[in-house]
């Protein structure tokens, strides 16, 4: 494809290759030997590939290696600084998406697992599944602006069942490689740690938002207000609101649903919480000022136009803001859901087959880096609503990944390479089958 023709359509393989090379070079100093420094480039290319399943086996095959050992070693015990790569990821995202009105968005996601050996796994509620499942939960922090949105950090949640002091739990942590200095932390505490780390790194953000799990945590709210960062945090209807005398006559704490009951119709307004796939996300909104020792605080309420269902938010701003501003921040929770969807669907966030602590952190940071790369390309691609006289949507992450494969990666395997990996998989499966049968016979003996 001619370069000029590509750019006209928002597709620029030359620039995309240069961007990828620059990204890989930026994390190079975090790798202490040449071998992992070269292998991580092939690993990232595998995450960006069009393979339907992405794990160390398939990525090694995609890279032309003769087995998965090298990719597994990259995650398990190669010498490199995964926290440093996280810092590089954060700097890359902020550099490409920087905006004065940036929003920090916190949410969690769960990966369903079998067995109890994978680090952090237990039967617990997963919002992803919508029920209690045997799963692993992690908390993620996204940076959201008008230009785009991407993850900048994550922390694995270790349930209390993993943190007991009895010998069996200590042994379980040791097998999973959990560092001895790790202590139990709630999900809001993990979110607070990530936000503080981002602020310490110089990330500029005006707002933060999250769901009810985080909105009810006073420590998180105090951290944000102390940093002069406004927040719009979801809370349940039973949340006790510190009211002003004007609301109740005596300044007591009342339930959120009681505070807005009978709210005059003139207090409601219809606003969009953002663009949806099928139109604007329109709701009716109202707010009530609540008691605040510093800045300005409100109880924000959202009402569904079709069902009348209500949702509540505790809001803070160091300065007066309009209702529409709070609504806009509340709407920024949707982008992190899109991040989960695209990172799982496009770069394999939930496809890992790792059990250990360090391997999980390394897999997730490389997946987030690949996802951020696609986000940066989308944010900087020339956009035209009309191409060849036909209306088109902006380039999506999925479309960019497909085009990046077609024009930049375009790896073609030889017949011998394809057959080699076919035999390798069949041999591994035969070995596993034999081991299962031997284990069964031993149990029956």
Short mmCIF file of C-alpha atoms in Angstrom, two decimals:
data_model
loop_
_atom_site.label_atom_id
_atom_site.label_comp_id
_atom_site.label_asym_id
_atom_site.label_seq_id
_atom_site.Cartn_x
_atom_site.Cartn_y
_atom_site.Cartn_z
CA UNK A 1 0.00 0.00 0.00
CA UNK A 2 1.37 3.40 -0.92
CA UNK A 3 2.28 5.54 2.08
CA UNK A 4 0.27 8.56 0.96
CA UNK A 5 -2.82 6.44 0.33
CA UNK A 6 -2.42 4.89 3.78
CA UNK A 7 -2.17 8.20 5.60
CA UNK A 8 -5.23 9.49 3.77
CA UNK A 9 -7.21 6.68 5.41
CA UNK A 10 -5.64 7.29 8.83
CA UNK A 11 -3.40 4.24 8.33
CA UNK A 12 0.35 4.89 8.45
CA UNK A 13 2.38 1.66 8.74
CA UNK A 14 5.69 3.53 8.66
CA UNK A 15 4.71 5.69 11.63
CA UNK A 16 3.20 2.70 13.43
CA UNK A 17 6.44 0.73 13.07
CA UNK A 18 8.42 3.71 14.36
CA UNK A 19 6.05 4.10 17.32
CA UNK A 20 6.39 0.42 18.20
CA UNK A 21 10.19 0.54 17.95
CA UNK A 22 10.28 3.67 20.13
CA UNK A 23 8.06 2.04 22.75
CA UNK A 24 10.20 -1.09 22.90
CA UNK A 25 13.37 1.01 23.12
CA UNK A 26 11.91 3.04 25.99
CA UNK A 27 11.60 -0.05 28.20
CA UNK A 28 14.93 -1.55 27.09
CA UNK A 29 16.92 -0.28 30.12
CA UNK A 30 14.57 -2.23 32.42
CA UNK A 31 15.99 -5.51 31.06
CA UNK A 32 19.39 -6.41 32.44
CA UNK A 33 20.46 -8.87 29.73
CA UNK A 34 20.27 -8.82 25.95
CA UNK A 35 18.21 -12.03 25.63
CA UNK A 36 15.10 -10.85 27.54
CA UNK A 37 15.44 -7.38 25.99
CA UNK A 38 15.12 -8.92 22.52
CA UNK A 39 12.51 -11.46 23.55
CA UNK A 40 10.13 -8.87 25.02
CA UNK A 41 9.81 -7.26 21.59
CA UNK A 42 8.68 -10.60 20.17
CA UNK A 43 6.39 -11.08 23.17
CA UNK A 44 4.67 -7.73 22.57
CA UNK A 45 4.33 -8.55 18.86
CA UNK A 46 2.63 -11.79 19.87
CA UNK A 47 0.19 -9.94 22.13
CA UNK A 48 -0.62 -7.64 19.21
CA UNK A 49 -1.00 -10.54 16.78
CA UNK A 50 -4.24 -11.94 15.40
CA UNK A 51 -3.89 -15.24 17.27
CA UNK A 52 -7.21 -16.16 18.91
CA UNK A 53 -5.46 -17.50 22.02
CA UNK A 54 -2.46 -15.75 23.54
CA UNK A 55 -0.24 -17.52 26.03
CA UNK A 56 3.43 -18.47 26.22
CA UNK A 57 2.93 -21.42 23.87
CA UNK A 58 1.22 -19.49 21.10
CA UNK A 59 3.42 -16.40 21.49
CA UNK A 60 6.56 -18.54 21.25
CA UNK A 61 5.20 -20.21 18.11
CA UNK A 62 4.35 -16.80 16.65
CA UNK A 63 7.90 -15.62 17.41
CA UNK A 64 9.43 -18.57 15.56
CA UNK A 65 10.91 -20.17 18.68
CA UNK A 66 11.13 -23.94 19.04
CA UNK A 67 9.36 -24.13 22.41
CA UNK A 68 7.67 -22.02 25.09
CA UNK A 69 10.55 -22.19 27.60
CA UNK A 70 12.01 -18.82 26.62
CA UNK A 71 8.71 -16.95 26.92
CA UNK A 72 7.91 -18.71 30.20
CA UNK A 73 11.36 -17.77 31.51
CA UNK A 74 10.72 -14.14 30.51
CA UNK A 75 7.72 -14.08 32.84
CA UNK A 76 9.02 -16.29 35.63
CA UNK A 77 12.67 -15.63 36.36
CA UNK A 78 14.42 -13.48 33.74
CA UNK A 79 16.19 -10.45 35.18
CA UNK A 80 14.06 -7.38 34.54
CA UNK A 81 12.24 -4.71 36.47
CA UNK A 82 8.48 -5.08 35.98
CA UNK A 83 7.74 -2.13 38.28
CA UNK A 84 10.02 0.03 36.14
CA UNK A 85 8.15 -1.08 33.03
CA UNK A 86 4.92 -0.11 34.82
CA UNK A 87 6.41 3.35 35.38
CA UNK A 88 7.34 3.55 31.69
CA UNK A 89 3.81 2.48 30.73
CA UNK A 90 2.31 5.20 32.91
CA UNK A 91 4.60 7.85 31.44
CA UNK A 92 3.82 6.68 27.90
CA UNK A 93 0.05 6.83 28.42
CA UNK A 94 0.15 10.26 30.04
CA UNK A 95 2.44 11.59 27.33
CA UNK A 96 0.20 10.38 24.50
CA UNK A 97 -3.17 11.21 26.12
CA UNK A 98 -2.36 14.18 28.36
CA UNK A 99 -5.26 16.50 29.18
CA UNK A 100 -5.82 19.07 31.91
CA UNK A 101 -9.19 17.51 32.76
CA UNK A 102 -7.93 13.92 33.01
CA UNK A 103 -9.92 11.47 35.14
CA UNK A 104 -8.45 8.59 37.15
CA UNK A 105 -10.85 5.64 37.03
CA UNK A 106 -10.69 2.61 39.32
CA UNK A 107 -12.40 -0.72 38.77
CA UNK A 108 -11.80 -4.42 39.22
CA UNK A 109 -12.10 -7.46 37.02
CA UNK A 110 -12.12 -11.18 37.71
CA UNK A 111 -10.61 -14.10 35.80
CA UNK A 112 -12.27 -17.49 36.32
CA UNK A 113 -9.83 -20.22 37.38
CA UNK A 114 -9.79 -23.93 38.13
CA UNK A 115 -8.11 -25.33 41.22
CA UNK A 116 -6.60 -23.38 44.11
CA UNK A 117 -2.93 -23.05 43.19
CA UNK A 118 -3.08 -19.83 41.12
CA UNK A 119 -2.03 -16.82 43.19
CA UNK A 120 -5.01 -15.02 44.75
CA UNK A 121 -7.65 -17.49 43.65
CA UNK A 122 -10.61 -18.45 45.83
CA UNK A 123 -14.39 -18.63 45.58
CA UNK A 124 -15.44 -14.98 45.68
CA UNK A 125 -17.85 -12.61 44.00
CA UNK A 126 -16.81 -11.61 40.50
CA UNK A 127 -18.51 -8.61 38.94
CA UNK A 128 -17.32 -9.90 35.57
CA UNK A 129 -19.25 -13.16 36.03
CA UNK A 130 -22.02 -11.56 38.11
CA UNK A 131 -21.88 -14.32 40.71
CA UNK A 132 -19.60 -16.13 43.16
CA UNK A 133 -16.98 -18.12 41.26
CA UNK A 134 -13.55 -19.63 41.75
CA UNK A 135 -11.61 -16.66 40.44
CA UNK A 136 -8.75 -14.21 40.71
CA UNK A 137 -9.57 -10.51 41.25
CA UNK A 138 -7.39 -7.53 40.36
CA UNK A 139 -7.89 -3.78 40.72
CA UNK A 140 -6.94 -1.55 37.78
CA UNK A 141 -6.33 2.18 37.41
CA UNK A 142 -7.13 3.89 34.10
CA UNK A 143 -6.18 7.32 32.80
CA UNK A 144 -9.10 8.79 30.86
CA UNK A 145 -9.12 11.92 28.71
CA UNK A 146 -10.92 13.21 25.64
CA UNK A 147 -8.11 11.77 23.52
CA UNK A 148 -8.43 8.21 24.78
CA UNK A 149 -8.11 5.94 27.79
CA UNK A 150 -5.74 3.21 28.93
CA UNK A 151 -4.57 1.37 32.04
CA UNK A 152 -1.65 2.85 33.97
CA UNK A 153 -1.45 0.43 36.92
CA UNK A 154 -2.92 -2.70 38.51
CA UNK A 155 -2.69 -4.61 41.78
CA UNK A 156 -3.64 -8.21 42.48
CA UNK A 157 -6.13 -8.66 45.32
CA UNK A 158 -5.13 -11.33 47.83
CA UNK A 159 -8.16 -12.46 49.89
CA UNK A 160 -7.83 -12.92 53.65
CA UNK A 161 -7.77 -16.68 53.10
CA UNK A 162 -4.36 -16.18 51.51
CA UNK A 163 -3.01 -13.97 54.27
CA UNK A 164 -3.56 -16.03 57.44
CA UNK A 165 -0.52 -16.85 59.56
CA UNK A 166 -1.11 -20.59 59.80
CA UNK A 167 1.55 -22.82 58.17
CA UNK A 168 -0.72 -24.00 55.34
CA UNK A 169 -1.38 -20.42 54.18
CA UNK A 170 2.28 -19.50 54.52
CA UNK A 171 3.20 -22.50 52.42
CA UNK A 172 0.58 -21.60 49.83
CA UNK A 173 1.99 -18.07 49.54
CA UNK A 174 5.53 -19.41 49.28
CA UNK A 175 4.61 -21.78 46.45
CA UNK A 176 2.88 -18.92 44.59
CA UNK A 177 5.90 -16.68 45.10
CA UNK A 178 4.10 -14.00 47.13
CA UNK A 179 6.76 -11.71 48.67
CA UNK A 180 7.02 -11.99 52.46
CA UNK A 181 6.42 -8.25 52.98
CA UNK A 182 3.00 -8.26 51.28
CA UNK A 183 0.20 -7.58 53.75
CA UNK A 184 -3.56 -7.85 53.37
CA UNK A 185 -5.08 -4.85 51.62
CA UNK A 186 -8.71 -4.22 50.71
CA UNK A 187 -9.61 -3.28 47.16
CA UNK A 188 -10.07 0.41 48.09
CA UNK A 189 -6.65 0.34 49.78
CA UNK A 190 -5.11 -1.07 46.60
CA UNK A 191 -6.81 1.70 44.62
CA UNK A 192 -5.48 4.30 47.05
CA UNK A 193 -1.94 2.93 46.71
CA UNK A 194 -2.07 3.12 42.91
CA UNK A 195 -3.48 6.66 42.91
CA UNK A 196 -0.79 7.86 45.32
CA UNK A 197 1.91 6.22 43.19
CA UNK A 198 0.53 7.96 40.08
CA UNK A 199 0.43 11.33 41.81
CA UNK A 200 3.95 10.85 43.19
CA UNK A 201 5.09 10.13 39.62
CA UNK A 202 3.72 13.51 38.52
CA UNK A 203 0.51 12.34 36.84
CA UNK A 204 -1.83 15.32 36.58
CA UNK A 205 -5.53 14.59 37.00
CA UNK A 206 -8.46 16.77 37.96
CA UNK A 207 -10.99 14.05 38.84
CA UNK A 208 -11.41 10.45 39.99
CA UNK A 209 -14.37 8.10 39.80
CA UNK A 210 -15.18 4.53 40.83
CA UNK A 211 -18.07 2.27 41.81
CA UNK A 212 -19.70 1.60 45.20
CA UNK A 213 -16.92 -0.68 46.49
CA UNK A 214 -14.60 2.33 46.48
CA UNK A 215 -17.08 5.16 47.05
CA UNK A 216 -17.87 3.99 50.58
CA UNK A 217 -14.23 4.01 51.68
CA UNK A 218 -13.38 7.14 53.72
CA UNK A 219 -9.63 6.62 53.35
CA UNK A 220 -9.84 6.80 49.57
CA UNK A 221 -12.04 9.90 49.70
CA UNK A 222 -9.67 11.60 52.15
CA UNK A 223 -6.66 10.80 49.95
CA UNK A 224 -8.32 12.38 46.93
CA UNK A 225 -9.52 15.48 48.74
CA UNK A 226 -6.11 15.97 50.38
CA UNK A 227 -4.59 15.96 46.88
CA UNK A 228 -7.26 18.47 45.75
CA UNK A 229 -8.60 15.96 43.23
CA UNK A 230 -12.35 16.08 42.72
CA UNK A 231 -14.27 12.84 42.83
CA UNK A 232 -17.58 11.37 41.77
CA UNK A 233 -17.80 8.04 43.62
CA UNK A 234 -20.81 5.74 43.46
CA UNK A 235 -22.46 4.86 46.78
CA UNK A 236 -25.45 2.63 47.70
CA UNK A 237 -28.90 3.98 48.53
CA UNK A 238 -28.24 3.14 52.21
CA UNK A 239 -25.14 5.35 52.31
CA UNK A 240 -25.26 7.80 55.22
CA UNK A 241 -24.81 11.34 53.94
CA UNK A 242 -23.42 14.15 56.14
CA UNK A 243 -26.10 16.74 55.44
CA UNK A 244 -26.23 20.48 55.87
CA UNK A 245 -28.76 22.21 58.12
CA UNK A 246 -30.57 23.48 55.03
CA UNK A 247 -31.29 19.89 53.96
CA UNK A 248 -32.58 18.41 57.21
CA UNK A 249 -32.74 21.21 59.74
CA UNK A 250 -30.23 19.65 62.14
CA UNK A 251 -27.18 18.54 60.13
CA UNK A 252 -27.53 14.83 60.98
CA UNK A 253 -26.50 11.93 58.71
CA UNK A 254 -29.32 10.49 56.63
CA UNK A 255 -29.61 7.76 54.02
CA UNK A 256 -28.99 8.82 50.45
CA UNK A 257 -32.41 7.66 49.28
CA UNK A 258 -34.13 9.52 52.14
CA UNK A 259 -32.27 12.73 51.36
CA UNK A 260 -33.53 12.91 47.78
CA UNK A 261 -37.03 11.59 48.46
CA UNK A 262 -39.56 14.16 47.39
CA UNK A 263 -36.91 16.31 45.69
CA UNK A 264 -38.68 19.07 43.78
CA UNK A 265 -39.03 18.46 40.02
CA UNK A 266 -37.24 21.74 39.32
CA UNK A 267 -34.05 20.27 40.81
CA UNK A 268 -33.79 17.64 38.05
CA UNK A 269 -32.20 18.09 34.64
CA UNK A 270 -31.62 15.80 31.68
CA UNK A 271 -27.97 15.35 30.73
CA UNK A 272 -25.88 12.92 28.71
CA UNK A 273 -23.28 10.88 30.59
CA UNK A 274 -21.39 10.36 27.32
CA UNK A 275 -21.57 8.80 23.90
CA UNK A 276 -22.90 5.26 23.73
CA UNK A 277 -22.80 2.70 20.92
CA UNK A 278 -26.44 3.46 20.06
CA UNK A 279 -26.65 7.14 21.02
CA UNK A 280 -26.22 9.46 23.98
CA UNK A 281 -26.46 7.95 27.48
CA UNK A 282 -29.27 10.20 28.66
CA UNK A 283 -30.50 10.25 32.27
CA UNK A 284 -32.21 12.66 34.62
CA UNK A 285 -29.82 14.09 37.23
CA UNK A 286 -30.05 16.13 40.42
CA UNK A 287 -27.69 17.08 43.23
CA UNK A 288 -28.00 18.14 46.85
CA UNK A 289 -25.22 20.00 48.72
CA UNK A 290 -23.91 18.08 51.72
CA UNK A 291 -21.73 19.04 54.67
CA UNK A 292 -18.06 19.60 53.83
CA UNK A 293 -15.13 20.70 55.97
CA UNK A 294 -13.17 21.57 52.85
CA UNK A 295 -14.18 22.42 49.31
CA UNK A 296 -17.65 21.58 48.04
CA UNK A 297 -19.53 18.27 48.34
CA UNK A 298 -22.79 16.99 46.93
CA UNK A 299 -24.95 13.92 46.75
CA UNK A 300 -25.51 13.34 43.02
CA UNK A 301 -28.40 11.15 41.90
CA UNK A 302 -29.04 9.61 38.48
CA UNK A 303 -32.52 8.50 37.42
CA UNK A 304 -33.21 6.20 34.47
CA UNK A 305 -35.58 7.75 31.95
CA UNK A 306 -37.19 4.39 31.14
CA UNK A 307 -37.37 2.61 34.52
CA UNK A 308 -36.89 5.33 37.12
CA UNK A 309 -34.06 3.35 38.73
CA UNK A 310 -31.81 5.53 40.88
CA UNK A 311 -28.05 5.57 41.35
CA UNK A 312 -26.17 7.69 43.89
CA UNK A 313 -22.74 9.37 44.00
CA UNK A 314 -20.76 11.17 46.70
CA UNK A 315 -19.05 14.11 44.98
CA UNK A 316 -16.28 16.50 45.97
CA UNK A 317 -14.59 19.42 44.24
CA UNK A 318 -12.10 21.92 45.65
CA UNK A 319 -13.97 24.59 43.68
CA UNK A 320 -17.61 25.18 42.66
CA UNK A 321 -18.66 23.23 39.55
CA UNK A 322 -21.82 22.87 37.53
CA UNK A 323 -24.09 19.83 37.67
CA UNK A 324 -23.16 19.00 34.07
CA UNK A 325 -19.50 18.72 35.09
CA UNK A 326 -20.27 16.10 37.75
CA UNK A 327 -22.42 14.20 35.26
CA UNK A 328 -19.54 14.17 32.79
CA UNK A 329 -17.16 12.74 35.38
CA UNK A 330 -19.68 10.07 36.41
CA UNK A 331 -19.85 9.03 32.76
CA UNK A 332 -16.11 8.38 32.67
CA UNK A 333 -16.59 5.06 34.45
CA UNK A 334 -17.65 3.50 31.13
CA UNK A 335 -14.21 3.82 29.47
CA UNK A 336 -12.56 1.46 31.97
CA UNK A 337 -15.15 -1.18 31.07
CA UNK A 338 -14.14 -0.66 27.46
CA UNK A 339 -10.50 -1.04 28.51
CA UNK A 340 -11.29 -4.41 30.07
CA UNK A 341 -13.17 -5.49 26.97
CA UNK A 342 -10.52 -4.46 24.46
CA UNK A 343 -7.52 -5.61 26.51
CA UNK A 344 -9.08 -9.04 26.95
CA UNK A 345 -10.33 -9.27 23.37
CA UNK A 346 -7.34 -7.72 21.62
CA UNK A 347 -4.21 -8.21 23.75
CA UNK A 348 -5.01 -11.22 25.98
CA UNK A 349 -5.39 -9.71 29.45
CA UNK A 350 -7.35 -12.73 30.71
CA UNK A 351 -5.57 -15.35 28.61
CA UNK A 352 -2.57 -15.87 30.88
CA UNK A 353 -1.83 -19.33 32.21
CA UNK A 354 0.48 -18.21 35.00
CA UNK A 355 0.19 -19.18 38.65
CA UNK A 356 2.91 -17.17 40.35
CA UNK A 357 2.97 -13.62 41.71
CA UNK A 358 5.82 -12.23 39.59
CA UNK A 359 4.56 -13.92 36.41
CA UNK A 360 1.12 -12.36 36.89
CA UNK A 361 2.57 -8.88 37.36
CA UNK A 362 4.81 -9.28 34.31
CA UNK A 363 2.06 -10.64 32.08
CA UNK A 364 -0.35 -7.87 33.00
CA UNK A 365 2.15 -5.02 32.57
CA UNK A 366 3.11 -6.26 29.09
CA UNK A 367 -0.55 -6.68 28.12
CA UNK A 368 -1.29 -3.16 29.36
CA UNK A 369 1.68 -1.86 27.38
CA UNK A 370 0.42 -3.52 24.17
CA UNK A 371 -3.06 -2.13 24.83
CA UNK A 372 -1.64 1.37 25.47
CA UNK A 373 0.25 1.17 22.18
CA UNK A 374 -2.99 0.56 20.28
CA UNK A 375 -4.66 3.36 22.23
CA UNK A 376 -1.84 5.77 21.34
CA UNK A 377 -2.12 4.91 17.65
CA UNK A 378 -5.87 5.50 17.76
CA UNK A 379 -5.43 8.81 19.59
CA UNK A 380 -2.89 10.13 17.10
CA UNK A 381 -4.35 8.75 13.87
CA UNK A 382 -5.67 11.39 11.43
CA UNK A 383 -9.45 11.17 11.55
CA UNK A 384 -11.81 11.94 8.72
CA UNK A 385 -15.57 11.27 8.92
CA UNK A 386 -15.70 10.84 5.14
CA UNK A 387 -13.39 8.58 3.12
CA UNK A 388 -13.94 8.04 -0.61
CA UNK A 389 -17.26 9.81 -0.25
CA UNK A 390 -18.49 7.36 2.43
CA UNK A 391 -19.01 8.02 6.14
CA UNK A 392 -16.64 6.07 8.43
CA UNK A 393 -16.11 5.81 12.18
CA UNK A 394 -12.67 6.57 13.67
CA UNK A 395 -10.15 3.75 13.69
CA UNK A 396 -10.90 1.43 16.63
CA UNK A 397 -8.30 -0.49 18.61
CA UNK A 398 -9.49 -3.74 17.03
CA UNK A 399 -9.16 -2.33 13.52
CA UNK A 400 -5.73 -0.87 14.24
CA UNK A 401 -4.55 -4.22 15.58
CA UNK A 402 -5.73 -5.97 12.42
CA UNK A 403 -4.02 -3.42 10.20
CA UNK A 404 -0.84 -3.48 12.29
CA UNK A 405 -0.69 -7.24 11.74
CA UNK A 406 -1.30 -6.91 8.02
CA UNK A 407 1.20 -4.13 7.34
CA UNK A 408 3.84 -4.35 10.10
CA UNK A 409 4.03 -7.78 11.74
CA UNK A 410 2.91 -10.00 8.80
CA UNK A 411 4.85 -13.06 9.99
CA UNK A 412 4.63 -16.10 7.72
CA UNK A 413 5.72 -19.51 9.02
CA UNK A 414 7.39 -22.20 6.94
CA UNK A 415 5.81 -25.65 6.60
CA UNK A 416 8.51 -27.11 8.87
CA UNK A 417 7.80 -24.53 11.58
CA UNK A 418 4.07 -25.27 11.48
CA UNK A 419 4.67 -29.03 11.68
CA UNK A 420 7.21 -28.63 14.48
CA UNK A 421 4.68 -26.84 16.70
CA UNK A 422 1.93 -29.30 15.81
CA UNK A 423 4.14 -32.18 16.99
CA UNK A 424 5.22 -30.24 20.08
CA UNK A 425 1.61 -29.66 21.16
CA UNK A 426 0.62 -33.28 20.52
CA UNK A 427 3.63 -34.55 22.49
CA UNK A 428 2.86 -32.24 25.41
CA UNK A 429 -0.80 -33.34 25.42
CA UNK A 430 0.23 -37.01 25.31
CA UNK A 431 2.58 -36.50 28.25
CA UNK A 432 -0.13 -34.71 30.23
CA UNK A 433 -2.64 -37.48 29.47
CA UNK A 434 -0.19 -40.14 30.61
CA UNK A 435 0.44 -38.25 33.86
CA UNK A 436 -3.30 -37.97 34.55
CA UNK A 437 -3.79 -41.71 34.05
CA UNK A 438 -0.82 -42.55 36.26
CA UNK A 439 -2.16 -40.29 39.00
CA UNK A 440 -5.58 -41.93 38.76
CA UNK A 441 -4.06 -45.43 38.98
CA UNK A 442 -2.00 -44.41 42.00
CA UNK A 443 -5.12 -43.15 43.78
CA UNK A 444 -6.97 -46.38 43.05
CA UNK A 445 -4.13 -48.60 44.22
#
